[in-house]
Amino acid sequence: MWTLTLTLLRSKRQYLAAILANLSVTCTGCAMAWTSPVESKLTRPWLSPLSSVPSDTQLSWIGSILALGSLAGPPLAGYIAHRYGRKKALLGSGVLFAIAYILFVTTRTVAQILVGRFLQGCGIGFALAITPMYVCEIATSKRRGTLGSMVQVCMTLGMLFVYGVGPYVGYTALQYILLAVPLLYCAAFSQMPETPHFYIAQGRYADASRSLEYLRGEPIEDLQDEYGAIQRAVEESLRHRATFRELVGDHANRRALFICTGIIVLQQLSGINPVQFYTQTIFEKTGSSLKPELAVIIIGCVQVVASMVTVLTLDRLGRRPYLLISAGGMCVALVALGTYFYLESRRALISFSLDRIAFLPVLSLVVFTATFCLGFGPIAWLLIGEMFAPSIKSLASSVVSSTCWAVAFFVLFFFSSLDAAIGTHWLFWTFAICTAGAFLFTYLFVIETKGMSLPEIQARLNETAPVINDKA
């Protein structure tokens, strides 16, 4: 029995490595939800470490500068991943998060908070650019969808942690608690191996063999077919220089770039970041009888459950169905949320009490976050790890991630201004239009990658196979 248990544990080492790598994404979730409980503390002098209450402009920068850091992070992360390894790049994200929380603990000025938020953003850029790459390179083809979709689970766990703890502890205590997360992550993930793909690219074949042996829990003699396939794929990709010209010039790379960039931009235009960053504020604005701090915990729990559903079923159902369900569900929820705010703005003119539909904001946000976590949350990042050849993956991840956060910055920075200019109802209806566009984009352009090896995906992108793959 002990022998069977030991064999089972060895065969699941790729799960352990993927889970620990995704703790960097848990740090990302903590950073993204940070403003939800902290903004209300900064605006209350008796709770804030600052000498004065931040202005509306300063609060906008505190929320949005995270995206600028996330924009700056991926190029550096891609360079480190290509030159020094995926593992070192991911550990770098933990260091950035830890420094940010140290700045938050010692802050007395808005400027120091902005520096910390920028470093948090850089950590997010590192984590989201490199984690899908690392996980896709250590996972088998049959497990790549399951392990790759863990990104959203770990992100939502980080957000739920902040939602659950943040409203009930002081500002300084919250920063110390959150500082523990990246420290634990760095300590645990430092014990995991680098990917075989990176070692082979560096000509370190013995290290690549040991890495694959550890991840599969089997002697390298029993892994020659897989090792040979990895070696051929990496060495073939190394014959071509990883340049931007190659990224946009090669047909498969160009098509992958179009699909991944389109999905990630539409992900941001769904309005997910403003909703996640300001969930508590949105609930306060609705005047719902449900306490805002309790509402955000409910939203956080829904996110975790929906993300777990994707992890458990993605390799059976495929990427396209989940993306289509996700876009359709978000669109319906945003239309409903916009309708509630429209009626709220016309409260004096309508003939019935809004108390009769007081449940609608909570229900709409629950449906919105659940359907986002089913598809556009995890799969957008999974596709980046799946669709690019090894030689171009670092550069492509940097380009797509930077595009993502450039769009995120503008959405976050102008969220409050647009809210005031066009009204909350039209703001959410605009996001609904974007999610309708996401449905059409997925239906027309996104290929299915379920159960396919990375070389098979490259062949599909080169249009040497049908568009939709039914392979189990």
Coordinates of N, CA, C and O in Angstrom, one line a residue, residues 334-450:
L334 N -24.3 42.2 -17.2 CA -24.0 43.6 -17.3 C -25.2 44.4 -17.7 O -25.4 45.6 -17.3
V335 N -26.0 43.9 -18.6 CA -27.2 44.5 -19.1 C -28.2 44.7 -17.9 O -28.8 45.8 -17.6
A336 N -28.3 43.7 -17.0 CA -29.2 43.7 -15.9 C -28.6 44.7 -14.8 O -29.4 45.5 -14.3
L337 N -27.3 44.8 -14.6 CA -26.7 45.7 -13.7 C -26.9 47.1 -14.2 O -27.3 48.0 -13.4
G338 N -26.7 47.4 -15.4 CA -26.9 48.7 -16.0 C -28.4 49.1 -15.9 O -28.7 50.3 -15.6
T339 N -29.3 48.2 -16.1 CA -30.7 48.5 -16.0 C -31.1 48.9 -14.5 O -31.8 49.8 -14.3
Y340 N -30.5 48.2 -13.6 CA -30.8 48.6 -12.2 C -30.3 50.0 -11.9 O -31.1 50.8 -11.3
F341 N -29.1 50.4 -12.3 CA -28.6 51.7 -12.1 C -29.4 52.8 -12.9 O -29.6 53.9 -12.5
Y342 N -29.9 52.4 -14.1 CA -30.8 53.3 -14.9 C -32.0 53.6 -14.1 O -32.5 54.7 -13.9
L343 N -32.7 52.5 -13.5 CA -33.9 52.7 -12.8 C -33.6 53.5 -11.5 O -34.4 54.4 -11.1
E344 N -32.4 53.3 -10.9 CA -32.0 54.0 -9.7 C -31.9 55.5 -10.0 O -32.3 56.3 -9.2
S345 N -31.4 55.8 -11.2 CA -31.2 57.2 -11.5 C -32.5 57.9 -11.8 O -32.6 59.1 -11.8
R346 N -33.6 57.1 -12.1 CA -34.9 57.6 -12.4 C -35.9 57.3 -11.3 O -37.1 57.2 -11.5
R347 N -35.3 57.1 -10.1 CA -36.1 56.7 -8.9 C -37.4 57.5 -8.7 O -38.5 57.0 -8.4
A348 N -37.2 58.9 -8.9 CA -38.3 59.8 -8.7 C -39.4 59.7 -9.7 O -40.6 60.1 -9.5
L349 N -39.1 59.1 -10.9 CA -40.0 59.1 -12.0 C -40.7 57.7 -12.2 O -41.7 57.6 -12.9
I350 N -40.2 56.7 -11.5 CA -40.8 55.4 -11.7 C -41.9 55.1 -10.7 O -41.9 55.7 -9.6
S351 N -42.8 54.2 -11.0 CA -44.0 54.1 -10.2 C -43.9 52.9 -9.1 O -44.9 52.7 -8.4
F352 N -42.8 52.2 -9.1 CA -42.7 51.2 -8.1 C -41.4 51.3 -7.3 O -40.5 52.1 -7.7
S353 N -41.3 50.7 -6.2 CA -40.2 50.9 -5.3 C -39.0 49.9 -5.8 O -39.3 48.8 -6.1
L354 N -37.8 50.5 -5.8 CA -36.7 49.7 -6.1 C -36.3 48.6 -5.1 O -35.5 47.7 -5.4
D355 N -36.9 48.8 -3.9 CA -36.7 47.7 -2.9 C -37.2 46.4 -3.4 O -36.7 45.3 -2.9
R356 N -38.1 46.3 -4.4 CA -38.6 45.1 -4.9 C -37.6 44.3 -5.7 O -37.6 43.1 -5.9
I357 N -36.6 45.1 -6.3 CA -35.5 44.4 -7.0 C -34.2 44.7 -6.4 O -33.2 44.8 -7.1
A358 N -34.2 44.9 -5.1 CA -32.9 45.2 -4.4 C -31.9 44.0 -4.5 O -30.7 44.2 -4.4
F359 N -32.4 42.8 -4.9 CA -31.5 41.7 -5.1 C -30.7 41.8 -6.4 O -29.7 41.1 -6.6
L360 N -31.2 42.6 -7.3 CA -30.6 42.6 -8.7 C -29.1 42.9 -8.8 O -28.4 42.2 -9.5
P361 N -28.6 43.9 -8.0 CA -27.2 44.2 -8.1 C -26.3 43.0 -7.6 O -25.3 42.7 -8.3
V362 N -26.7 42.4 -6.5 CA -26.0 41.3 -6.0 C -26.0 40.1 -7.0 O -25.0 39.5 -7.3
L363 N -27.3 39.8 -7.5 CA -27.4 38.7 -8.4 C -26.6 39.0 -9.7 O -25.9 38.1 -10.2
S364 N -26.7 40.2 -10.2 CA -26.0 40.5 -11.5 C -24.4 40.4 -11.3 O -23.8 39.8 -12.2
L365 N -23.9 40.9 -10.2 CA -22.5 40.7 -9.9 C -22.1 39.3 -9.7 O -21.0 38.9 -10.1
V366 N -22.9 38.5 -9.1 CA -22.6 37.1 -8.9 C -22.6 36.4 -10.2 O -21.6 35.6 -10.5
V367 N -23.5 36.6 -11.1 CA -23.5 36.0 -12.4 C -22.3 36.5 -13.2 O -21.7 35.7 -13.9
F368 N -22.1 37.8 -13.2 CA -21.0 38.4 -13.9 C -19.6 37.7 -13.5 O -18.9 37.3 -14.4
T369 N -19.3 37.7 -12.2 CA -18.1 37.2 -11.8 C -18.0 35.7 -12.0 O -16.9 35.1 -12.3
A370 N -19.1 35.0 -11.8 CA -19.1 33.5 -12.0 C -18.8 33.2 -13.4 O -17.9 32.3 -13.7
T371 N -19.5 33.8 -14.4 CA -19.3 33.5 -15.8 C -17.9 33.9 -16.3 O -17.3 33.3 -17.1
F372 N -17.4 35.1 -15.7 CA -16.0 35.5 -16.0 C -15.0 34.4 -15.6 O -14.1 34.0 -16.4
C373 N -15.2 33.9 -14.4 CA -14.3 32.9 -13.9 C -14.4 31.5 -14.6 O -13.5 30.7 -14.5
L374 N -15.5 31.3 -15.2 CA -15.7 30.1 -16.0 C -14.9 30.1 -17.3 O -14.4 29.0 -17.7
G375 N -14.7 31.2 -17.9 CA -14.1 31.2 -19.2 C -13.0 32.3 -19.4 O -11.8 32.0 -19.5
F376 N -13.4 33.6 -19.5 CA -12.5 34.6 -19.9 C -11.4 34.8 -18.9 O -10.3 35.4 -19.2
G377 N -11.7 34.5 -17.6 CA -10.6 34.7 -16.6 C -9.5 33.7 -16.8 O -8.3 34.1 -17.1
P378 N -9.7 32.4 -16.7 CA -8.6 31.4 -16.8 C -8.1 31.2 -18.2 O -6.9 31.0 -18.5
I379 N -9.0 31.1 -19.2 CA -8.7 30.6 -20.5 C -7.8 31.6 -21.3 O -7.0 31.3 -22.1
A380 N -8.1 32.9 -21.0 CA -7.3 33.9 -21.7 C -5.8 33.8 -21.5 O -5.0 33.9 -22.4
W381 N -5.5 33.4 -20.2 CA -4.0 33.3 -19.9 C -3.6 31.9 -20.3 O -2.4 31.7 -20.7
L382 N -4.4 30.9 -20.2 CA -4.0 29.5 -20.7 C -3.6 29.5 -22.2 O -2.7 28.9 -22.6
L383 N -4.4 30.2 -23.0 CA -4.1 30.3 -24.4 C -2.7 30.8 -24.7 O -2.1 30.4 -25.7
I384 N -2.3 31.8 -23.9 CA -0.9 32.4 -24.1 C 0.1 31.3 -24.0 O 1.1 31.2 -24.7
G385 N -0.1 30.4 -23.0 CA 0.9 29.4 -22.7 C 0.8 28.3 -23.8 O 1.8 27.6 -24.0
E386 N -0.3 28.1 -24.4 CA -0.5 27.0 -25.3 C -0.1 27.3 -26.8 O 0.3 26.5 -27.5
M387 N -0.4 28.5 -27.2 CA -0.4 28.8 -28.7 C 0.9 29.2 -29.3 O 1.0 29.2 -30.5
F388 N 1.9 29.6 -28.5 CA 3.1 30.1 -29.1 C 4.2 29.0 -29.0 O 4.3 28.3 -28.0
A389 N 5.1 29.0 -30.0 CA 6.2 28.1 -30.0 C 7.2 28.5 -28.9 O 7.3 29.6 -28.5
P390 N 8.0 27.5 -28.4 CA 8.9 27.8 -27.3 C 9.8 28.9 -27.5 O 10.1 29.7 -26.6
S391 N 10.4 29.1 -28.7 CA 11.3 30.1 -28.9 C 10.8 31.5 -28.9 O 11.5 32.5 -28.6
I392 N 9.5 31.6 -29.1 CA 8.8 33.0 -29.2 C 7.9 33.2 -28.0 O 7.4 34.3 -27.9
K393 N 7.8 32.2 -27.1 CA 6.8 32.3 -26.1 C 7.1 33.5 -25.1 O 6.2 34.2 -24.7
S394 N 8.3 33.7 -24.7 CA 8.7 34.7 -23.8 C 8.3 36.1 -24.4 O 7.7 36.9 -23.7
L395 N 8.7 36.3 -25.6 CA 8.4 37.6 -26.3 C 6.9 37.8 -26.4 O 6.3 38.8 -26.1
A396 N 6.2 36.7 -26.9 CA 4.8 36.8 -27.1 C 4.0 37.1 -25.8 O 3.1 37.9 -25.8
S397 N 4.4 36.4 -24.8 CA 3.8 36.6 -23.5 C 3.9 38.0 -23.0 O 3.0 38.6 -22.5
S398 N 5.1 38.6 -23.2 CA 5.4 40.0 -22.8 C 4.5 40.9 -23.6 O 3.9 41.9 -23.1
V399 N 4.4 40.7 -25.0 CA 3.6 41.6 -25.8 C 2.1 41.5 -25.4 O 1.4 42.5 -25.3
V400 N 1.6 40.3 -25.3 CA 0.1 40.2 -24.9 C -0.2 40.7 -23.6 O -1.2 41.4 -23.4
S401 N 0.7 40.4 -22.6 CA 0.5 40.9 -21.2 C 0.5 42.4 -21.1 O -0.3 43.0 -20.5
S402 N 1.5 43.0 -21.8 CA 1.6 44.4 -21.8 C 0.4 45.1 -22.5 O -0.1 46.1 -22.0
T403 N -0.1 44.5 -23.6 CA -1.3 45.0 -24.2 C -2.5 44.9 -23.2 O -3.3 45.9 -23.1
C404 N -2.6 43.8 -22.5 CA -3.6 43.6 -21.5 C -3.6 44.8 -20.5 O -4.7 45.4 -20.2
W405 N -2.5 45.1 -20.0 CA -2.4 46.0 -18.9 C -2.4 47.5 -19.4 O -2.8 48.4 -18.6
A406 N -2.1 47.7 -20.6 CA -2.3 49.0 -21.2 C -3.8 49.3 -21.3 O -4.2 50.4 -20.9
V407 N -4.5 48.4 -21.7 CA -6.0 48.5 -21.8 C -6.6 48.7 -20.4 O -7.4 49.5 -20.1
A408 N -6.1 47.8 -19.5 CA -6.6 47.8 -18.1 C -6.4 49.2 -17.4 O -7.2 49.7 -16.7
F409 N -5.2 49.8 -17.7 CA -4.9 51.1 -17.1 C -6.0 52.2 -17.5 O -6.5 52.9 -16.7
F410 N -6.2 52.2 -18.8 CA -7.2 53.2 -19.3 C -8.6 52.9 -18.8 O -9.3 53.9 -18.4
V411 N -9.0 51.7 -18.7 CA -10.3 51.3 -18.1 C -10.4 51.7 -16.7 O -11.4 52.4 -16.2
L412 N -9.4 51.4 -15.9 CA -9.4 51.8 -14.5 C -9.3 53.3 -14.2 O -10.0 53.8 -13.4
F413 N -8.4 53.9 -15.0 CA -8.2 55.4 -14.7 C -9.4 56.2 -15.1 O -9.7 57.2 -14.4
F414 N -10.1 55.8 -16.1 CA -11.2 56.6 -16.6 C -12.5 56.1 -16.1 O -13.6 56.6 -16.5
F415 N -12.5 55.0 -15.3 CA -13.8 54.4 -14.8 C -14.6 55.5 -14.0 O -15.8 55.6 -14.3
S416 N -14.0 56.1 -13.1 CA -14.8 57.1 -12.3 C -15.2 58.3 -13.1 O -16.3 58.8 -13.0
S417 N -14.3 58.8 -14.0 CA -14.7 59.9 -14.9 C -15.9 59.6 -15.8 O -16.8 60.3 -16.0
L418 N -15.8 58.4 -16.4 CA -16.9 57.9 -17.3 C -18.2 57.7 -16.5 O -19.3 58.0 -17.0
D419 N -18.0 57.2 -15.3 CA -19.2 57.0 -14.4 C -19.9 58.3 -14.2 O -21.2 58.4 -14.3
A420 N -19.1 59.4 -14.0 CA -19.7 60.7 -13.7 C -20.3 61.3 -15.0 O -21.3 62.0 -15.0
A421 N -19.6 61.1 -16.1 CA -19.9 61.7 -17.4 C -21.1 61.1 -18.1 O -22.0 61.8 -18.6
I422 N -21.2 59.8 -18.2 CA -22.3 59.1 -18.9 C -23.3 58.4 -18.0 O -24.3 57.9 -18.5
G423 N -23.0 58.3 -16.7 CA -23.9 57.6 -15.8 C -23.5 56.1 -15.7 O -23.0 55.5 -16.6
T424 N -23.7 55.6 -14.5 CA -23.3 54.2 -14.2 C -24.0 53.2 -15.1 O -23.4 52.2 -15.5
H425 N -25.2 53.5 -15.4 CA -26.0 52.6 -16.3 C -25.4 52.5 -17.6 O -25.2 51.4 -18.1
W426 N -25.0 53.6 -18.3 CA -24.4 53.5 -19.6 C -23.0 52.9 -19.5 O -22.5 52.3 -20.4
L427 N -22.3 53.1 -18.4 CA -21.0 52.5 -18.2 C -21.1 51.0 -18.3 O -20.3 50.3 -19.0
F428 N -22.0 50.4 -17.5 CA -22.1 49.0 -17.5 C -22.7 48.5 -18.9 O -22.4 47.4 -19.3
W429 N -23.6 49.2 -19.5 CA -24.1 48.8 -20.8 C -23.0 48.8 -21.8 O -23.0 48.0 -22.7
T430 N -22.0 49.7 -21.7 CA -20.9 49.8 -22.6 C -20.0 48.5 -22.4 O -19.6 47.9 -23.4
F431 N -19.8 48.1 -21.2 CA -19.1 46.8 -20.9 C -19.9 45.7 -21.5 O -19.3 44.7 -22.0
A432 N -21.2 45.7 -21.5 CA -22.1 44.7 -22.0 C -21.9 44.6 -23.5 O -21.8 43.4 -24.1
I433 N -21.8 45.7 -24.2 CA -21.5 45.7 -25.7 C -20.2 45.0 -26.0 O -20.1 44.2 -26.9
C434 N -19.2 45.3 -25.1 CA -17.9 44.7 -25.3 C -17.9 43.2 -25.2 O -17.3 42.4 -25.9
T435 N -18.7 42.7 -24.2 CA -18.8 41.2 -24.0 C -19.6 40.6 -25.1 O -19.3 39.4 -25.4
A436 N -20.5 41.3 -25.7 CA -21.2 40.7 -26.9 C -20.2 40.6 -28.0 O -20.2 39.6 -28.8
G437 N -19.3 41.6 -28.2 CA -18.2 41.5 -29.1 C -17.3 40.3 -28.8 O -16.8 39.7 -29.8
A438 N -17.1 40.0 -27.5 CA -16.2 38.9 -27.2 C -16.8 37.6 -27.6 O -16.1 36.7 -28.0
F439 N -18.2 37.5 -27.5 CA -18.8 36.3 -28.0 C -18.6 36.1 -29.5 O -18.3 35.0 -29.9
L440 N -18.8 37.1 -30.3 CA -18.6 37.0 -31.7 C -17.1 36.7 -32.1 O -16.9 35.9 -32.9
F441 N -16.2 37.3 -31.4 CA -14.8 37.1 -31.6 C -14.4 35.6 -31.4 O -13.7 35.0 -32.2
T442 N -14.9 35.1 -30.2 CA -14.6 33.7 -29.9 C -15.2 32.8 -31.0 O -14.6 31.8 -31.4
Y443 N -16.5 33.0 -31.3 CA -17.1 32.1 -32.3 C -16.4 32.1 -33.7 O -16.3 31.1 -34.3
L444 N -15.9 33.3 -34.1 CA -15.4 33.4 -35.4 C -13.9 33.0 -35.5 O -13.5 32.5 -36.5
F445 N -13.1 33.3 -34.4 CA -11.7 33.2 -34.6 C -10.9 32.2 -33.7 O -9.8 31.8 -34.0
V446 N -11.5 31.9 -32.5 CA -10.7 31.1 -31.6 C -10.8 29.6 -31.9 O -11.9 29.1 -32.2
I447 N -9.6 29.0 -32.0 CA -9.6 27.5 -32.3 C -9.6 26.7 -31.0 O -9.3 27.2 -29.9
E448 N -10.0 25.5 -31.1 CA -10.1 24.6 -30.0 C -8.7 23.9 -29.8 O -8.1 23.4 -30.8
T449 N -8.2 23.9 -28.6 CA -6.9 23.2 -28.3 C -7.0 22.1 -27.4 O -6.0 21.6 -26.9
K450 N -8.2 21.6 -27.1 CA -8.4 20.6 -26.1 C -7.6 19.3 -26.5 O -7.8 18.8 -27.6

